[in-house]
XYZ file of C-alpha atoms in Angstrom:
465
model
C 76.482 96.370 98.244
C 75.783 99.556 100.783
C 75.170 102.854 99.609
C 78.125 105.194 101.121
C 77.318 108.803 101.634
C 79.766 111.690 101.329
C 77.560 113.789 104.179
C 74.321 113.230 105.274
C 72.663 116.279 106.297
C 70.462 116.225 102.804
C 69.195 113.115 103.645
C 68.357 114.865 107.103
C 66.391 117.426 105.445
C 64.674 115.391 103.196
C 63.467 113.062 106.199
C 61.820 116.502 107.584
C 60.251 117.394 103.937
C 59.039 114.172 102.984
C 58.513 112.222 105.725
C 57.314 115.172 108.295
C 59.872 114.050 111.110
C 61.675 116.128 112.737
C 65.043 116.811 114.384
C 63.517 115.635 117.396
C 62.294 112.243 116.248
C 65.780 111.449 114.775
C 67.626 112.849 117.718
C 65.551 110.526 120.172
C 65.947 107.530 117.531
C 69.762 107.955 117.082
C 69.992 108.035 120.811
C 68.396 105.222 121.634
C 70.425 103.185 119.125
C 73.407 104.203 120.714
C 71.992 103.352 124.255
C 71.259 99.859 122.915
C 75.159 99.728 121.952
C 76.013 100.502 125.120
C 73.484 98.546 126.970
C 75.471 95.299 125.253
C 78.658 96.180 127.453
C 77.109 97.338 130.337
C 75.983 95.377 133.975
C 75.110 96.157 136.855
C 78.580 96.843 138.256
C 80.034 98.450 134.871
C 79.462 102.135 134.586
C 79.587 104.570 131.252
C 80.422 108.133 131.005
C 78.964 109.978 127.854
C 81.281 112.596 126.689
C 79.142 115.485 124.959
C 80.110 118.300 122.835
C 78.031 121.398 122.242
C 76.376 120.255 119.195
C 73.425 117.921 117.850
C 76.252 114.784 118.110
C 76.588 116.053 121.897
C 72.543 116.082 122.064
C 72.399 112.360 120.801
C 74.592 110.676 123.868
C 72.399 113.140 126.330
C 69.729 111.415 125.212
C 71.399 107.363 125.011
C 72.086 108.813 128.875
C 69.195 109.498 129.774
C 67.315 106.144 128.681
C 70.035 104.375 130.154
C 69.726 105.308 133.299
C 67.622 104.080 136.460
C 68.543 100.514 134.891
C 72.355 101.174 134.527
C 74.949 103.515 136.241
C 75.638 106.469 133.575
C 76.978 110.066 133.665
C 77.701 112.539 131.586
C 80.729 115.023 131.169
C 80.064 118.402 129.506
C 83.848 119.769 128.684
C 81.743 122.866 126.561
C 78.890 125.274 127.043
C 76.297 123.992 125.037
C 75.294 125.781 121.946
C 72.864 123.331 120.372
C 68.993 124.662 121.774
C 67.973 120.800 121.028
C 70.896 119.815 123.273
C 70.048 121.766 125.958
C 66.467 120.655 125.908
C 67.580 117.121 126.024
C 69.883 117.911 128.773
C 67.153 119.502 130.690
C 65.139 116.267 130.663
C 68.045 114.093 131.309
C 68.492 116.149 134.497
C 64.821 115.908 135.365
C 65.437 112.179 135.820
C 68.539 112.069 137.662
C 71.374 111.673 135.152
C 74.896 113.325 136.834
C 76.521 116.010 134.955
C 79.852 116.083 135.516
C 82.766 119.258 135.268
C 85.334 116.955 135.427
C 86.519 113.206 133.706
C 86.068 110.442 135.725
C 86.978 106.786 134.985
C 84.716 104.494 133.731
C 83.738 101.154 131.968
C 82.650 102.215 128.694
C 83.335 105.817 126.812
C 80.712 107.480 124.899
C 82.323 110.234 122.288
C 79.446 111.924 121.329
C 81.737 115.892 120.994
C 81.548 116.261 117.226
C 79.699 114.315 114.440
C 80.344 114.571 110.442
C 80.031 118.747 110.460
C 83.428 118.938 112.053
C 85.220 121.201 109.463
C 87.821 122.718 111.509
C 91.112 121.020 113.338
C 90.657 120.376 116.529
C 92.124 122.930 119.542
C 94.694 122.099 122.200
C 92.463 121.672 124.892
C 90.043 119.126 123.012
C 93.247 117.418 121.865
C 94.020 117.295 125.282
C 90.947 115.665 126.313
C 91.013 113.266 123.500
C 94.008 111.792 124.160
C 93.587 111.357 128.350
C 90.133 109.223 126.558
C 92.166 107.110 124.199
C 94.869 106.413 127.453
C 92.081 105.437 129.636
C 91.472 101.464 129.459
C 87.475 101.258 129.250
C 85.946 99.984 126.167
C 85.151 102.879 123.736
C 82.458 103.848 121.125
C 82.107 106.871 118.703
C 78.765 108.281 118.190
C 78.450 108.695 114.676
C 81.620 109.402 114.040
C 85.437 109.184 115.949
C 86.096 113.080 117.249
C 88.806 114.580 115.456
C 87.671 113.137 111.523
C 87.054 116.635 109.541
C 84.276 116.647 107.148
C 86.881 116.993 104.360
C 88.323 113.546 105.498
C 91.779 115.339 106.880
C 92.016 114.504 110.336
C 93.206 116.395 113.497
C 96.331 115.612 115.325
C 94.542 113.134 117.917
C 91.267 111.217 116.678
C 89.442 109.506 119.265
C 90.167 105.349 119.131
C 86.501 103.630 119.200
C 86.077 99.958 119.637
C 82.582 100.615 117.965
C 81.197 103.350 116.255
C 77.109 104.177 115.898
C 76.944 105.845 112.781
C 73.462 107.412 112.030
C 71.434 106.920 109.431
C 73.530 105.782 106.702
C 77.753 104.755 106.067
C 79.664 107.787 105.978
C 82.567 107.593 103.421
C 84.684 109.264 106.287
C 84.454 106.046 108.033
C 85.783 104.194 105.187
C 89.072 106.068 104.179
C 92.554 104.145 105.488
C 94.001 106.967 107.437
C 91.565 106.052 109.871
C 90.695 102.168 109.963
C 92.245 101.507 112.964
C 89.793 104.569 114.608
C 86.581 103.439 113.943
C 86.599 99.799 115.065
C 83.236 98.062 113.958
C 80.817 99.904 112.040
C 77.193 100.167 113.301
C 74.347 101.964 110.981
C 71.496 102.976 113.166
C 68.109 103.767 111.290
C 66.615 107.170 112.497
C 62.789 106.376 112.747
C 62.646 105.106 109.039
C 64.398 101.935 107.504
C 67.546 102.780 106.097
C 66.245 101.936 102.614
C 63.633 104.625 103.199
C 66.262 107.373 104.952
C 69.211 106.833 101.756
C 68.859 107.750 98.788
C 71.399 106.150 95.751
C 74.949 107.350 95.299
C 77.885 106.533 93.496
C 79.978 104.962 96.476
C 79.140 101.584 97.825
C 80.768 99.722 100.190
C 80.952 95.776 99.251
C 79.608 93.007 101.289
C 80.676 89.385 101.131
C 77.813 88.259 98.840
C 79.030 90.181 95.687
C 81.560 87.844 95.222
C 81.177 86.274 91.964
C 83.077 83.361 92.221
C 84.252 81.354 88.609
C 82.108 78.768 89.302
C 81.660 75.940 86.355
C 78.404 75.522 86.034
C 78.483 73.962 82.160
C 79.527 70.075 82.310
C 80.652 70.164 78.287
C 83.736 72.343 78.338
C 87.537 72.022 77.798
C 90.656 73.988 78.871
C 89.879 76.625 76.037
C 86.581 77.586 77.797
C 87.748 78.921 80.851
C 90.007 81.457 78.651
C 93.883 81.931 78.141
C 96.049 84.268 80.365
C 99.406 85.528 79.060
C 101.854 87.257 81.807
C 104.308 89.415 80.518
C 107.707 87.866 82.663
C 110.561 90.684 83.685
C 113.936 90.573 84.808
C 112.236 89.225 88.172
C 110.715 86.615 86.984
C 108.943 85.333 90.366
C 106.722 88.505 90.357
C 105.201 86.776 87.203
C 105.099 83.062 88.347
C 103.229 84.676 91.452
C 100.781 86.123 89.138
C 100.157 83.086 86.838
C 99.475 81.145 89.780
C 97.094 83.662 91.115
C 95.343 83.338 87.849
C 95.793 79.573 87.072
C 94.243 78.831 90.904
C 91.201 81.487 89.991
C 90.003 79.410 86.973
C 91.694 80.647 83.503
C 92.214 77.090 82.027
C 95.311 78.320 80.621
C 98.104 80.391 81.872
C 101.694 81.526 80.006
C 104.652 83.735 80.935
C 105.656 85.406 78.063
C 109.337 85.927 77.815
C 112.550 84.759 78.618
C 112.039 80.629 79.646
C 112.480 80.993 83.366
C 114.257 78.681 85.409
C 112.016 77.260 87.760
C 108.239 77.127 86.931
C 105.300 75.615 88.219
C 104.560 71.891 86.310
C 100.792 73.721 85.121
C 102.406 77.075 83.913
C 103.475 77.664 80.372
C 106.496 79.463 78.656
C 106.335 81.442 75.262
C 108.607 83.632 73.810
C 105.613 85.227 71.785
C 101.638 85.983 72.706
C 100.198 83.011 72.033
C 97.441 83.038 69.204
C 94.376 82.079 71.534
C 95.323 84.630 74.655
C 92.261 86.120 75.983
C 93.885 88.933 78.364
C 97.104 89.950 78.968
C 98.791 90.788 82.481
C 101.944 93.162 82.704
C 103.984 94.949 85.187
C 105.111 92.945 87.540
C 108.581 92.045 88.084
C 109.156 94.400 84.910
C 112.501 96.260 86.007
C 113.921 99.046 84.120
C 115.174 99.453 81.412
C 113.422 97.077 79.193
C 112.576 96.353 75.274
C 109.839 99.247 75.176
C 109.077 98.714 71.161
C 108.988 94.880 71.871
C 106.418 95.449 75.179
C 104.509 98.280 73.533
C 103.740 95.837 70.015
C 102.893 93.386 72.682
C 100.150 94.986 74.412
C 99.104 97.467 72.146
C 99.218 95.564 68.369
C 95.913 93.873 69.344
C 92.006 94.169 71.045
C 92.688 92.235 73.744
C 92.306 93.857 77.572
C 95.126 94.634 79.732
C 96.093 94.268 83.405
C 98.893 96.536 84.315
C 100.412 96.354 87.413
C 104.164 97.830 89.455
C 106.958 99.336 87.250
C 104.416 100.133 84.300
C 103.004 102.318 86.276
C 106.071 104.697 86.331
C 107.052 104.433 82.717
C 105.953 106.571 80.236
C 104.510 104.082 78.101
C 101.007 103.883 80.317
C 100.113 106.884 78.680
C 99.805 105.328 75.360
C 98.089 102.231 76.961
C 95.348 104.643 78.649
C 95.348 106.055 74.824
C 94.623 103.211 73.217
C 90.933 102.831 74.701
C 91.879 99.870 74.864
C 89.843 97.697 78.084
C 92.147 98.115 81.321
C 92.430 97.110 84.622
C 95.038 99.272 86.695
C 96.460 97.988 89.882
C 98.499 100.422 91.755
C 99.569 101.073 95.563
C 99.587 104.663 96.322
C 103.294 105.386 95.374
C 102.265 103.591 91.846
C 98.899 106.089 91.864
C 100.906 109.059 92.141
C 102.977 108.250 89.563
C 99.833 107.352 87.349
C 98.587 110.616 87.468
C 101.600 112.566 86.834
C 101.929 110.907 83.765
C 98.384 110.790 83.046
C 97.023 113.995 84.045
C 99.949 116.202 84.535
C 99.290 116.378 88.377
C 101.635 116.012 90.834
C 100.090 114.262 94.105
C 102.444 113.519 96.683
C 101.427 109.929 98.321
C 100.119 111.414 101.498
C 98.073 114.150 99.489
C 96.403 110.886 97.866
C 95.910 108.911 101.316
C 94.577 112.036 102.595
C 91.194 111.235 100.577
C 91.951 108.460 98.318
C 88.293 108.506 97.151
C 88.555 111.912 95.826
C 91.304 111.144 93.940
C 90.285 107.654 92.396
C 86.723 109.068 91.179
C 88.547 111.989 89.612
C 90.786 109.553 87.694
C 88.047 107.328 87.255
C 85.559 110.428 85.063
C 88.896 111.242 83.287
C 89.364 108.000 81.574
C 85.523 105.698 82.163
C 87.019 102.834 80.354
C 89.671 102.055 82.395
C 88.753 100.450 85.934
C 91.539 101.409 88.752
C 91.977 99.021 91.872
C 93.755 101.484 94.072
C 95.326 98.762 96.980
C 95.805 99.696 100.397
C 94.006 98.974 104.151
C 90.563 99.559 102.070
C 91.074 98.764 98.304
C 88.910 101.500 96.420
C 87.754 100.018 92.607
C 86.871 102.991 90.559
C 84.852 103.257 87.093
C 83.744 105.910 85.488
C 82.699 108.157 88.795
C 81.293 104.884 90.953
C 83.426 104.068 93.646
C 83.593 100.473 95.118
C 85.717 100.011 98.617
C 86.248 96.587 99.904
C 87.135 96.755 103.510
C 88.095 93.013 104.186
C 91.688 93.013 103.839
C 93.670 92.074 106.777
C 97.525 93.134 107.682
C 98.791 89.684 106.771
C 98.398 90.810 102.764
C 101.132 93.239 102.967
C 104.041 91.288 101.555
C 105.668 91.161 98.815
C 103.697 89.220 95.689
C 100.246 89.877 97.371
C 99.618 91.636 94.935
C 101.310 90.146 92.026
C 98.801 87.358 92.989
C 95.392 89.730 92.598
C 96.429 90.624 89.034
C 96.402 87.501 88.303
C 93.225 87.000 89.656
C 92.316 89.558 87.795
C 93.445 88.590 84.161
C 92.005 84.832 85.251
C 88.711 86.456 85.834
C 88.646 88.333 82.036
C 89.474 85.451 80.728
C 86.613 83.990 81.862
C 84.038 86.961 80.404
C 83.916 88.705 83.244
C 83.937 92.820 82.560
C 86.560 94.521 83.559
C 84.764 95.969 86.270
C 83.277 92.478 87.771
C 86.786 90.996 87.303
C 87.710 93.654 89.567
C 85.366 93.895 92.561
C 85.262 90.012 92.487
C 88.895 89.312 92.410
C 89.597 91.901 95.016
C 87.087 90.519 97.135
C 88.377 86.757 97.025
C 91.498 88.343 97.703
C 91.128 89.888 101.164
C 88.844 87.278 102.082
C 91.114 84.230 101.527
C 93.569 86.182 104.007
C 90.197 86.144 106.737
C 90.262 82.286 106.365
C 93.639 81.702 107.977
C 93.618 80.936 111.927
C 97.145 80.950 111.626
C 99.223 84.390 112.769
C 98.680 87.126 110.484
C 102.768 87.625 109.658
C 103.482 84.255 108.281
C 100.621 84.691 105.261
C 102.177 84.034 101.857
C 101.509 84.799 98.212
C 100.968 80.953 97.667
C 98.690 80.611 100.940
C 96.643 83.004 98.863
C 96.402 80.688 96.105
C 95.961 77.882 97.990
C 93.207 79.717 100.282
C 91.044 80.553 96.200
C 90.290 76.160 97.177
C 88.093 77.052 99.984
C 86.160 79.782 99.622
């Protein structure tokens, strides 16, 4: 895991306080990491324009500029009166040795937006707009200094946001990098250390951004075991009873050495799926939601998941009923899964809050770690481009999904997962990260298109990682 920062300037300050660097010496260290960036797409006969705003962020490509050049062919374009005193020093030195200022865009290989870093707290004016989008229309390869113009420090956005290929963040992950409304802005993320290593510039927070190796994959390590060892998994089936053989696949191809739809006998199920009218006596966890249209036996359900310790994964149409209310209640251990739509229902009921679904993609973080302090024993997996997993104020976002997991069952497949993984003794919190994880990776391992993925490709992908 990565620490994720909600700003950065304190880390600033406490490089100058305890470290006795200055803005300088981070100034000339982000700049050079950003010249290095560029220096991979340059040649001889390729040519890069840094765009610089008024500001430190503006200083920082003056300065990539200005070690660039006399090896490569580099310019920069001004489009404000610099404000900065540390920009215009660095823009008197990168004068001294011959960089070109320009008053005007000109075209060029690779585009440096270096106008605004993380302080940007106010939407962006027409003529900036303006100049943002004629960037984003031109065809040169682009990166973001820091971060992507046009990202507020709030996390709202301005009407145009700059489209990197690459962005050079400084000093540490920014959680405004991480947030959906802008995943197809930032294009790969960069960290560049500012005269310390990174474990010496961060400090620990509550966000974290997870990497491939915290994947906790069911492995079976013991040789003497049975079926009863790798835990039971009952499904509560609806009216659509394939949202439910989905799931029990999901969790019967993630490990649980049983799995049982509870319900109504269906009439087509897989040969190593179960039926029960009843929760059997040796269930471990218990997965419901899915496929659950309304209306529906709500004593029945509500004896079913409530008249008994075991934990819950709750998933779709249980997230709009009344009924998750008392499940929240209960205290009982609970995995939620919802999309946004689902979240905003959650919270109505929950909290009395009414969060429109853009309101909540605006800054889903802010929104999950508020849920999160409000009930700490209940872990939410809030889906979407970057899956946030939130407990008790810490914040986990897995940015590994891929566009070929939006369909239909995806999902029904992760709860699954999910309920496989409790099953197993996982916490509700490690079932979570690790089962999201294997999730969005298993969609990475397809070289097929990424429209044709399907909820059984998932489970058949759990094989090989």
């Amino acid at each position: 895991m990565q620490y994720v920062h909600e700003e950065t300037n304190s880390l600033d300050e406490r490089c100058y306080k305890n470290f006795d660097l200055t803005p300088e010496i981070l100034m000339e260290h982000a700049g050079l990491a950003l010249a290095r960036a560029v220096k991979k797409k340059l040649t001889c006969k390729k040519s890069a324009l840094f765009v610089c705003g008024m500001g430190n962020n503006g200083a920082d490509g003056i300065v990539a500029a200005r070690l660039l050049y006399g090896a490569y062919t580099v310019s920069i374009y001004l489009p404000f009166e610099l404000k900065s005193e540390l920009a215009k020093l660095q823009l008197k030195r990168a004068k001294k040795v011959g960089v070109s200022v320009l008053n005007e865009l000109i075209d060029a290989d690779i585009y440096v937006d270096a106008l605004f870093g993380v302080g940007l707290n106010r939407p962006l004016d027409e003529l900036t707009c303006k100049l943002l989008k004629t960037l984003n229309a031109k065809q040169g390869y682009k990166i973001a200094c820091d971060i992507p113009s046009g990202i507020l420090n709030d996390l709202t956005l301005s009407s145009v946001i700059f489209q990197a290929n690459e962005t050079v963040t400084m000093g540490a992950l920014k959680l405004g990098l991480l947030n959906d409304t802008v995943k197809d802005a930032i294009g790969d993320i960069k960290v560049a250390n500012l005269g310390i290593a990174r474990s010496q510039y961060e400090t620990p927070s509550s966000n974290f951004l997870l990497r491939k190796s915290d994947l906790k994959l069911p492995i079976r390590i013991k040789k003497n075991t049975n079926k009863g060892t790798f835990g039971h998994v009952a499904i509560v089936q609806g009216s659509k009873e394939g949202a439910a053989r989905l799931a029990g696949m999901g969790a019967f191809h993630f490990g649980a050495g049983l799995v049982t739809l509870i319900g109504e006998k269906p009439k087509k199920l897989p040969i190593y799926l179960m039926h029960s009218e009843t929760l059997p006596k040796n269930a471990n966890v218990i997965v419901a939601g899915m496929g659950l249209e309304m209306p529906f036996d709500e004593p029945a359900l509500k004896t079913l998941l409530l008249a008994n310790n075991l934990p819950l994964v709750i998933d779709a149409s249980l997230s709009h009923h009344p009924l998750i209310t008392e499940i929240i209640a209960s205290q009982k251990p609970v995995v939620l899964t919802p999309h946004p739509k689902e979240f905003s229902a959650i919270l109505e009921l929950t909290c009395k809050e009414k969060i429109s679904v853009e309101m909540i993609q605006q800054n889903r973080f802010k929104h999950a770690k508020h849920f999160s302090l409000a009930f700490p024993h209940v872990v939410l997996v809030l889906k979407g481009a970057n899956t946030i997993i939130a407990h008790n104020g810490e914040l986990f976002i897995n940015t590994y999904g891929t566009p070929s997991l939006a369909k239909g069952g995806s999902g029904d497949v992760m709860s699954g997962m999910i309920g496989a993984l409790l099953a197993q003794g996982y916490t509700p919190k490690d079932a979570a990260i690790s089962a999201s994880l294997a999730h969005a990776l298993v969609s990475r391992t397809f070289t097929c298109n990424n429209f044709a993925l399907t909820p059984m490709d998932i489970c058949k992908g759990l094989k090989w990682l």
